[in-house]
Tab-separated table of C-alpha atoms in Angstrom:
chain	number	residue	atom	x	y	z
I	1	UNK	CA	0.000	0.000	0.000
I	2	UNK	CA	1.399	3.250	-0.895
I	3	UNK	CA	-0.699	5.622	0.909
I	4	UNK	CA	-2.389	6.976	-1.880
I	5	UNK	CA	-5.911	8.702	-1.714
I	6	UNK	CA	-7.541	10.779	-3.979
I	7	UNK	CA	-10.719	12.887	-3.408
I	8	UNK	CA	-13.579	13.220	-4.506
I	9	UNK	CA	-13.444	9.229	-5.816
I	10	UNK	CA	-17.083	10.031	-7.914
I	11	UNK	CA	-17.716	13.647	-9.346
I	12	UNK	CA	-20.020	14.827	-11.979
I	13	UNK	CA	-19.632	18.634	-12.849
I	14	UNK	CA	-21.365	21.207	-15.631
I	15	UNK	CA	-19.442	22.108	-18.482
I	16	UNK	CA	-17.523	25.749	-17.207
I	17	UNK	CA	-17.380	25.255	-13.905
I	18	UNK	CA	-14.230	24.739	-12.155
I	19	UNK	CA	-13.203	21.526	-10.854
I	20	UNK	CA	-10.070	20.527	-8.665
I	21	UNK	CA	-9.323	16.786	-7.681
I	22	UNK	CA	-6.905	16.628	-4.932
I	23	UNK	CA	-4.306	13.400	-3.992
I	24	UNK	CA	-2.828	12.782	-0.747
I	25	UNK	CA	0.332	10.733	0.295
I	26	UNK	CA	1.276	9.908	3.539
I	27	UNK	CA	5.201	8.700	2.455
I	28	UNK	CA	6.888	11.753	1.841
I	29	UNK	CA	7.236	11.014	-2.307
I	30	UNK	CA	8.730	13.487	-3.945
I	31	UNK	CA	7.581	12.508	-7.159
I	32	UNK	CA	3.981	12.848	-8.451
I	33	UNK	CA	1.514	11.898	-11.648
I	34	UNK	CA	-1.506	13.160	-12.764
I	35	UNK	CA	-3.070	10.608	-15.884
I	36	UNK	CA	-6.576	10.456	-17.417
I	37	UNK	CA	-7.549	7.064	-18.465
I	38	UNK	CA	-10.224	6.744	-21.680
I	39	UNK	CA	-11.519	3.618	-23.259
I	40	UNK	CA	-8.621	3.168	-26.083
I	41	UNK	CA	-6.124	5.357	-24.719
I	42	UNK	CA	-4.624	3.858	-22.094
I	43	UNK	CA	-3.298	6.194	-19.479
I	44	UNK	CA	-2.049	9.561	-20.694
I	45	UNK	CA	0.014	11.739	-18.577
I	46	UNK	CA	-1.423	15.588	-18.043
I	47	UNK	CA	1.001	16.866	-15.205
I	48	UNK	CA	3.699	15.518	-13.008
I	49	UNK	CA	5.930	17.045	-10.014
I	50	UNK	CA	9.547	16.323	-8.948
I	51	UNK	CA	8.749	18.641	-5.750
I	52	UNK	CA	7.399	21.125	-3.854
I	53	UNK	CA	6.339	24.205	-6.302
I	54	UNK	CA	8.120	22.095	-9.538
I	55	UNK	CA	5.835	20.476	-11.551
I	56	UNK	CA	5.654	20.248	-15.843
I	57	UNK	CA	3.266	19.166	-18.253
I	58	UNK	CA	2.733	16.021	-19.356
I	59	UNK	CA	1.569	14.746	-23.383
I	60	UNK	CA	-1.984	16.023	-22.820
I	61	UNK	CA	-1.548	19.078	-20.350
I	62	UNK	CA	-4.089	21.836	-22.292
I	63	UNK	CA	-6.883	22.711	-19.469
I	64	UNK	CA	-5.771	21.193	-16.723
I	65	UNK	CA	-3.604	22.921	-14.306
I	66	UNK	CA	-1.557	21.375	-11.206
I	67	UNK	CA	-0.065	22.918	-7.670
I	68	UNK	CA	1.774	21.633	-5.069
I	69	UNK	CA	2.803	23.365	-2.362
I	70	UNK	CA	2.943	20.681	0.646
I	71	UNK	CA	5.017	17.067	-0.301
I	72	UNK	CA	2.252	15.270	0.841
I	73	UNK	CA	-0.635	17.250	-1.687
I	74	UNK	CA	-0.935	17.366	-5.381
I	75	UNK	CA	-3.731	19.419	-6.964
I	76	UNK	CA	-5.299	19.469	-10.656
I	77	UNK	CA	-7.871	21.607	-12.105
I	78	UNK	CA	-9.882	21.738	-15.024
I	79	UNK	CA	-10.044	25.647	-15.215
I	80	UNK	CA	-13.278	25.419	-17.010
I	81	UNK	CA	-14.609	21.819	-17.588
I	82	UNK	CA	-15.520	20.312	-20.667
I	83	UNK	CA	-17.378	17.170	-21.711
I	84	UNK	CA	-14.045	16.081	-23.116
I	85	UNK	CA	-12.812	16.425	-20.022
I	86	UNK	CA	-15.234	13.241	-18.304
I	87	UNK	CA	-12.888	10.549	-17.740
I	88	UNK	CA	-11.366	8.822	-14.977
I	89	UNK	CA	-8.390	10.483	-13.277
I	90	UNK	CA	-5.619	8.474	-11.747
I	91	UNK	CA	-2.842	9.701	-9.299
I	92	UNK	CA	0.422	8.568	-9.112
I	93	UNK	CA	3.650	8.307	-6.925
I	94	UNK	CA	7.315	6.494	-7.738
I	95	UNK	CA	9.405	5.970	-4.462
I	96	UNK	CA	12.658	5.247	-5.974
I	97	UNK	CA	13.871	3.579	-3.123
I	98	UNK	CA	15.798	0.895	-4.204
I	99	UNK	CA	16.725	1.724	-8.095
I	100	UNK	CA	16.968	4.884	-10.484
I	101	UNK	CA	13.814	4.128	-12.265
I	102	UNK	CA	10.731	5.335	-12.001
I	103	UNK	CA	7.831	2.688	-10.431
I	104	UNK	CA	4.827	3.776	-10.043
I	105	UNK	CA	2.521	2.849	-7.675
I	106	UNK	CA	-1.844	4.076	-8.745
I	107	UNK	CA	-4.108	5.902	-6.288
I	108	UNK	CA	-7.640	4.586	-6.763
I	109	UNK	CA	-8.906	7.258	-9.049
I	110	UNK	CA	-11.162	9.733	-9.459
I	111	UNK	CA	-14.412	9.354	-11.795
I	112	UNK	CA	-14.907	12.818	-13.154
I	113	UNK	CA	-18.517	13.232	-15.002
I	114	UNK	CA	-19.009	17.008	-17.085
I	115	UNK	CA	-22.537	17.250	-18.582
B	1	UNK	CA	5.135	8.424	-29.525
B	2	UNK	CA	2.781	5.707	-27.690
B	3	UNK	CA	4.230	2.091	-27.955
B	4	UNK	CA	2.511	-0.803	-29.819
B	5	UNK	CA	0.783	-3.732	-27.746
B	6	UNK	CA	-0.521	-6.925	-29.019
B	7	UNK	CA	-1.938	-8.140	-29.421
B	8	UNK	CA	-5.550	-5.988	-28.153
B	9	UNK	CA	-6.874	-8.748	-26.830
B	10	UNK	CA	-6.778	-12.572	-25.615
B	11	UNK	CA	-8.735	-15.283	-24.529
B	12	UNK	CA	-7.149	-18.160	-22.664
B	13	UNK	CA	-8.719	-21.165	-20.597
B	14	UNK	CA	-6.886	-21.780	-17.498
B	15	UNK	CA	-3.149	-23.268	-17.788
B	16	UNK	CA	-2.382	-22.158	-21.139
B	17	UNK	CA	0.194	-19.799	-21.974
B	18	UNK	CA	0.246	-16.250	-23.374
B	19	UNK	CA	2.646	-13.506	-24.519
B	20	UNK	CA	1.760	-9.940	-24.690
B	21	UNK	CA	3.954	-7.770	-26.751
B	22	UNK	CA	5.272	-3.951	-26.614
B	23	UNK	CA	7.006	-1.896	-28.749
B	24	UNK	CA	8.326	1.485	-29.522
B	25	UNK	CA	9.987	3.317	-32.209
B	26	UNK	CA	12.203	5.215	-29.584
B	27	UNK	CA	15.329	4.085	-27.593
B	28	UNK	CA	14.643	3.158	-24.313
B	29	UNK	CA	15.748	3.282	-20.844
B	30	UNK	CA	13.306	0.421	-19.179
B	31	UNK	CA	9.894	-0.888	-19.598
B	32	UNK	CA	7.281	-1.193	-16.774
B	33	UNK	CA	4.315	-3.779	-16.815
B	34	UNK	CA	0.880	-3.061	-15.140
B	35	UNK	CA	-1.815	-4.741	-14.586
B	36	UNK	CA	-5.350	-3.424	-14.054
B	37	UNK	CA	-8.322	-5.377	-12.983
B	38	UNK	CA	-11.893	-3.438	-14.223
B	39	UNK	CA	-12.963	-0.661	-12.115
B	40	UNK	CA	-9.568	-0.534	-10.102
B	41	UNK	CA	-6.453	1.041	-10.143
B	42	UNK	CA	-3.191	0.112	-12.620
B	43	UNK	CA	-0.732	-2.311	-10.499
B	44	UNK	CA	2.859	-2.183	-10.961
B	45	UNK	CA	4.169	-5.801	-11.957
B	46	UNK	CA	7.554	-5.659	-12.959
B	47	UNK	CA	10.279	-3.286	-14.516
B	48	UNK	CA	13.383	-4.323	-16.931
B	49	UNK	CA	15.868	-1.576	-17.166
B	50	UNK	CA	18.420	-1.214	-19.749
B	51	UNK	CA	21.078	-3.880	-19.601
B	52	UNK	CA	19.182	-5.663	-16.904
B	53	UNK	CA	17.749	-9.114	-16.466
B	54	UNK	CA	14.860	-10.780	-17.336
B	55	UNK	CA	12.106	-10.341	-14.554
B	56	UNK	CA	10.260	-12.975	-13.325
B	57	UNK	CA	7.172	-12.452	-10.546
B	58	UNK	CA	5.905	-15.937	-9.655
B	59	UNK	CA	4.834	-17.931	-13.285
B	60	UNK	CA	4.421	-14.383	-14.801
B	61	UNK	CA	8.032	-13.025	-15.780
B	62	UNK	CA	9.121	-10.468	-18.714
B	63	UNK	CA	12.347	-9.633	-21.222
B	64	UNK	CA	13.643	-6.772	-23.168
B	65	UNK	CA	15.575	-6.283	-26.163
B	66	UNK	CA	17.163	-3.143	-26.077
B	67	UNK	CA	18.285	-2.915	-29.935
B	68	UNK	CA	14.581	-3.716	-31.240
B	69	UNK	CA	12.980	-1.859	-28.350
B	70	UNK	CA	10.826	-4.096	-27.826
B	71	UNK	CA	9.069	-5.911	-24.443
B	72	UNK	CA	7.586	-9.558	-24.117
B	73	UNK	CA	5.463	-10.073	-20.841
B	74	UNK	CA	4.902	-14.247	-20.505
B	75	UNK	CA	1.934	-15.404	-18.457
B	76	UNK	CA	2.508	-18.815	-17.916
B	77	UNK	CA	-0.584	-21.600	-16.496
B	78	UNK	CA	-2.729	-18.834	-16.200
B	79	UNK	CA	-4.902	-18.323	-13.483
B	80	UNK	CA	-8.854	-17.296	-13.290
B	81	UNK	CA	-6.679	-14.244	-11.398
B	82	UNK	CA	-4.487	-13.222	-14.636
B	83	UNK	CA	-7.369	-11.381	-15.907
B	84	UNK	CA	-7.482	-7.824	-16.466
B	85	UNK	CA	-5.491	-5.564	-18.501
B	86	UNK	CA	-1.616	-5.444	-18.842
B	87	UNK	CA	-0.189	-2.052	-20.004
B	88	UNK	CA	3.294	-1.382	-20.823
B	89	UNK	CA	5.082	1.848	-20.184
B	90	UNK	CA	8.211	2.761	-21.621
B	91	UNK	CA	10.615	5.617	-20.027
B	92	UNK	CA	12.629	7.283	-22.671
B	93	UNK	CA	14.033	9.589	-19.802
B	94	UNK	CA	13.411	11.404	-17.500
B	95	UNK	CA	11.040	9.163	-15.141
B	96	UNK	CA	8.188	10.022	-17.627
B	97	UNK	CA	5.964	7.281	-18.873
B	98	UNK	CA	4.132	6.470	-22.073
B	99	UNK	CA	2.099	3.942	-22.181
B	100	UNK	CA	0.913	1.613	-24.251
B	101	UNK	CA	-3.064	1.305	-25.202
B	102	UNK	CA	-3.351	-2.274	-22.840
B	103	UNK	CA	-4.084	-6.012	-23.785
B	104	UNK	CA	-7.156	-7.253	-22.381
B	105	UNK	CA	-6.906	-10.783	-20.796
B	106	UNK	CA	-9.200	-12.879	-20.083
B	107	UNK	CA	-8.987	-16.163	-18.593
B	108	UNK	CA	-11.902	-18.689	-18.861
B	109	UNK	CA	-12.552	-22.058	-16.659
């Protein structure tokens, strides 16, 4: 268990309103994912963070937005939702404890809904 | 540039064997394998790095030829529990994933 949560898990949302999904971790990871996951896709990375206040986009970064200013939180927004937008969010940390590369280890996700 | 799986999808009964392919058109540093059951989260299963060994985890184990860039994940007896779908990710650098579109496998009684 990595001690990953994410909140809200279920969310649905009108198309321009803004929306923020939050993830929590409890082990002090420095680094961070953000990835949508659609039905032929896969999972596509949107932001990521190698620390506190450093973060850069990912392959499919346009109108989503990302803080972090504690270790422990990492914050994306949808600025102004849009039905593209519905899809299920996924969290990620890598702990690089033992090796150089990059694990990652999945929060439980986040099912956004924008109508 | 996403990498290639297949093949999309498999049926197996239980026992039999399976190989799940991955491949990219870039050079690569290592490889991850996930597995995701439906309606949960991705699950890390193994990682090959560059010059590094092939991985085993229990009867499901993986290689990685560097000069073709290319992954093989090998499911061997399957179990009713092998089901779900395995994504590769390949890291070019940098710690940053892309993954592949996922296999789905499903194992029958």
């Amino acid at each position: 268990d990595a001690g990953i949560t994410q909140s809200p898990r279920h969310k649905v949302t009108e198309t321009g309103t803004p929306v923020t999904l939050r993830c929590h971790q409890t082990e002090n990871h420095r680094y961070m994912y953000w990835y949508r996951q659609d039905p032929g896709h896969g999972l596509r990375l949107i932001h990521y963070s190698y620390g506190v206040k450093d973060t850069d986009k990912g392959e499919v970064s346009d109108g989503y937005s990302v803080s972090r200013s504690k270790t422990e939180d990492f914050l994306l927004t949808l600025e102004s939702a849009t039905s593209s937008q519905t899809s299920v969010y996924f969290c990620a940390i890598t702990p690089r404890i033992l090796t150089d590369s990059y694990e990652q280890y999945f929060g439980p996700g986040t099912r956004l809904t924008v109508t | 540039q996403q990498p290639v799986q297949s093949p999309q999808a498999v049926i197996l009964r239980e026992g039999e064997d399976a190989v799940i392919n991955c491949s990219s058109s870039k050079a690569l540093y290592s490889v991850h394998w996930y597995r995701q059951k439906h309606g949960e989260a991705p699950v890390f299963l193994m990682i090959l790095l560059k010059g590094g060994e092939q991985k085993g985890h229990d009867k499901i184990s993986a290689s990685f030829n560097e000069k073709k860039q290319q992954s093989s994940l090998y499911l061997t007896a399957s179990q009713l529990s092998y089901s779900g779908t395995y994504f590769c990710g390949t890291e070019a650098q940098g710690g940053k994933l892309i993954f592949g579109q996922g296999t789905e496998l499903s194992v029958k009684p």
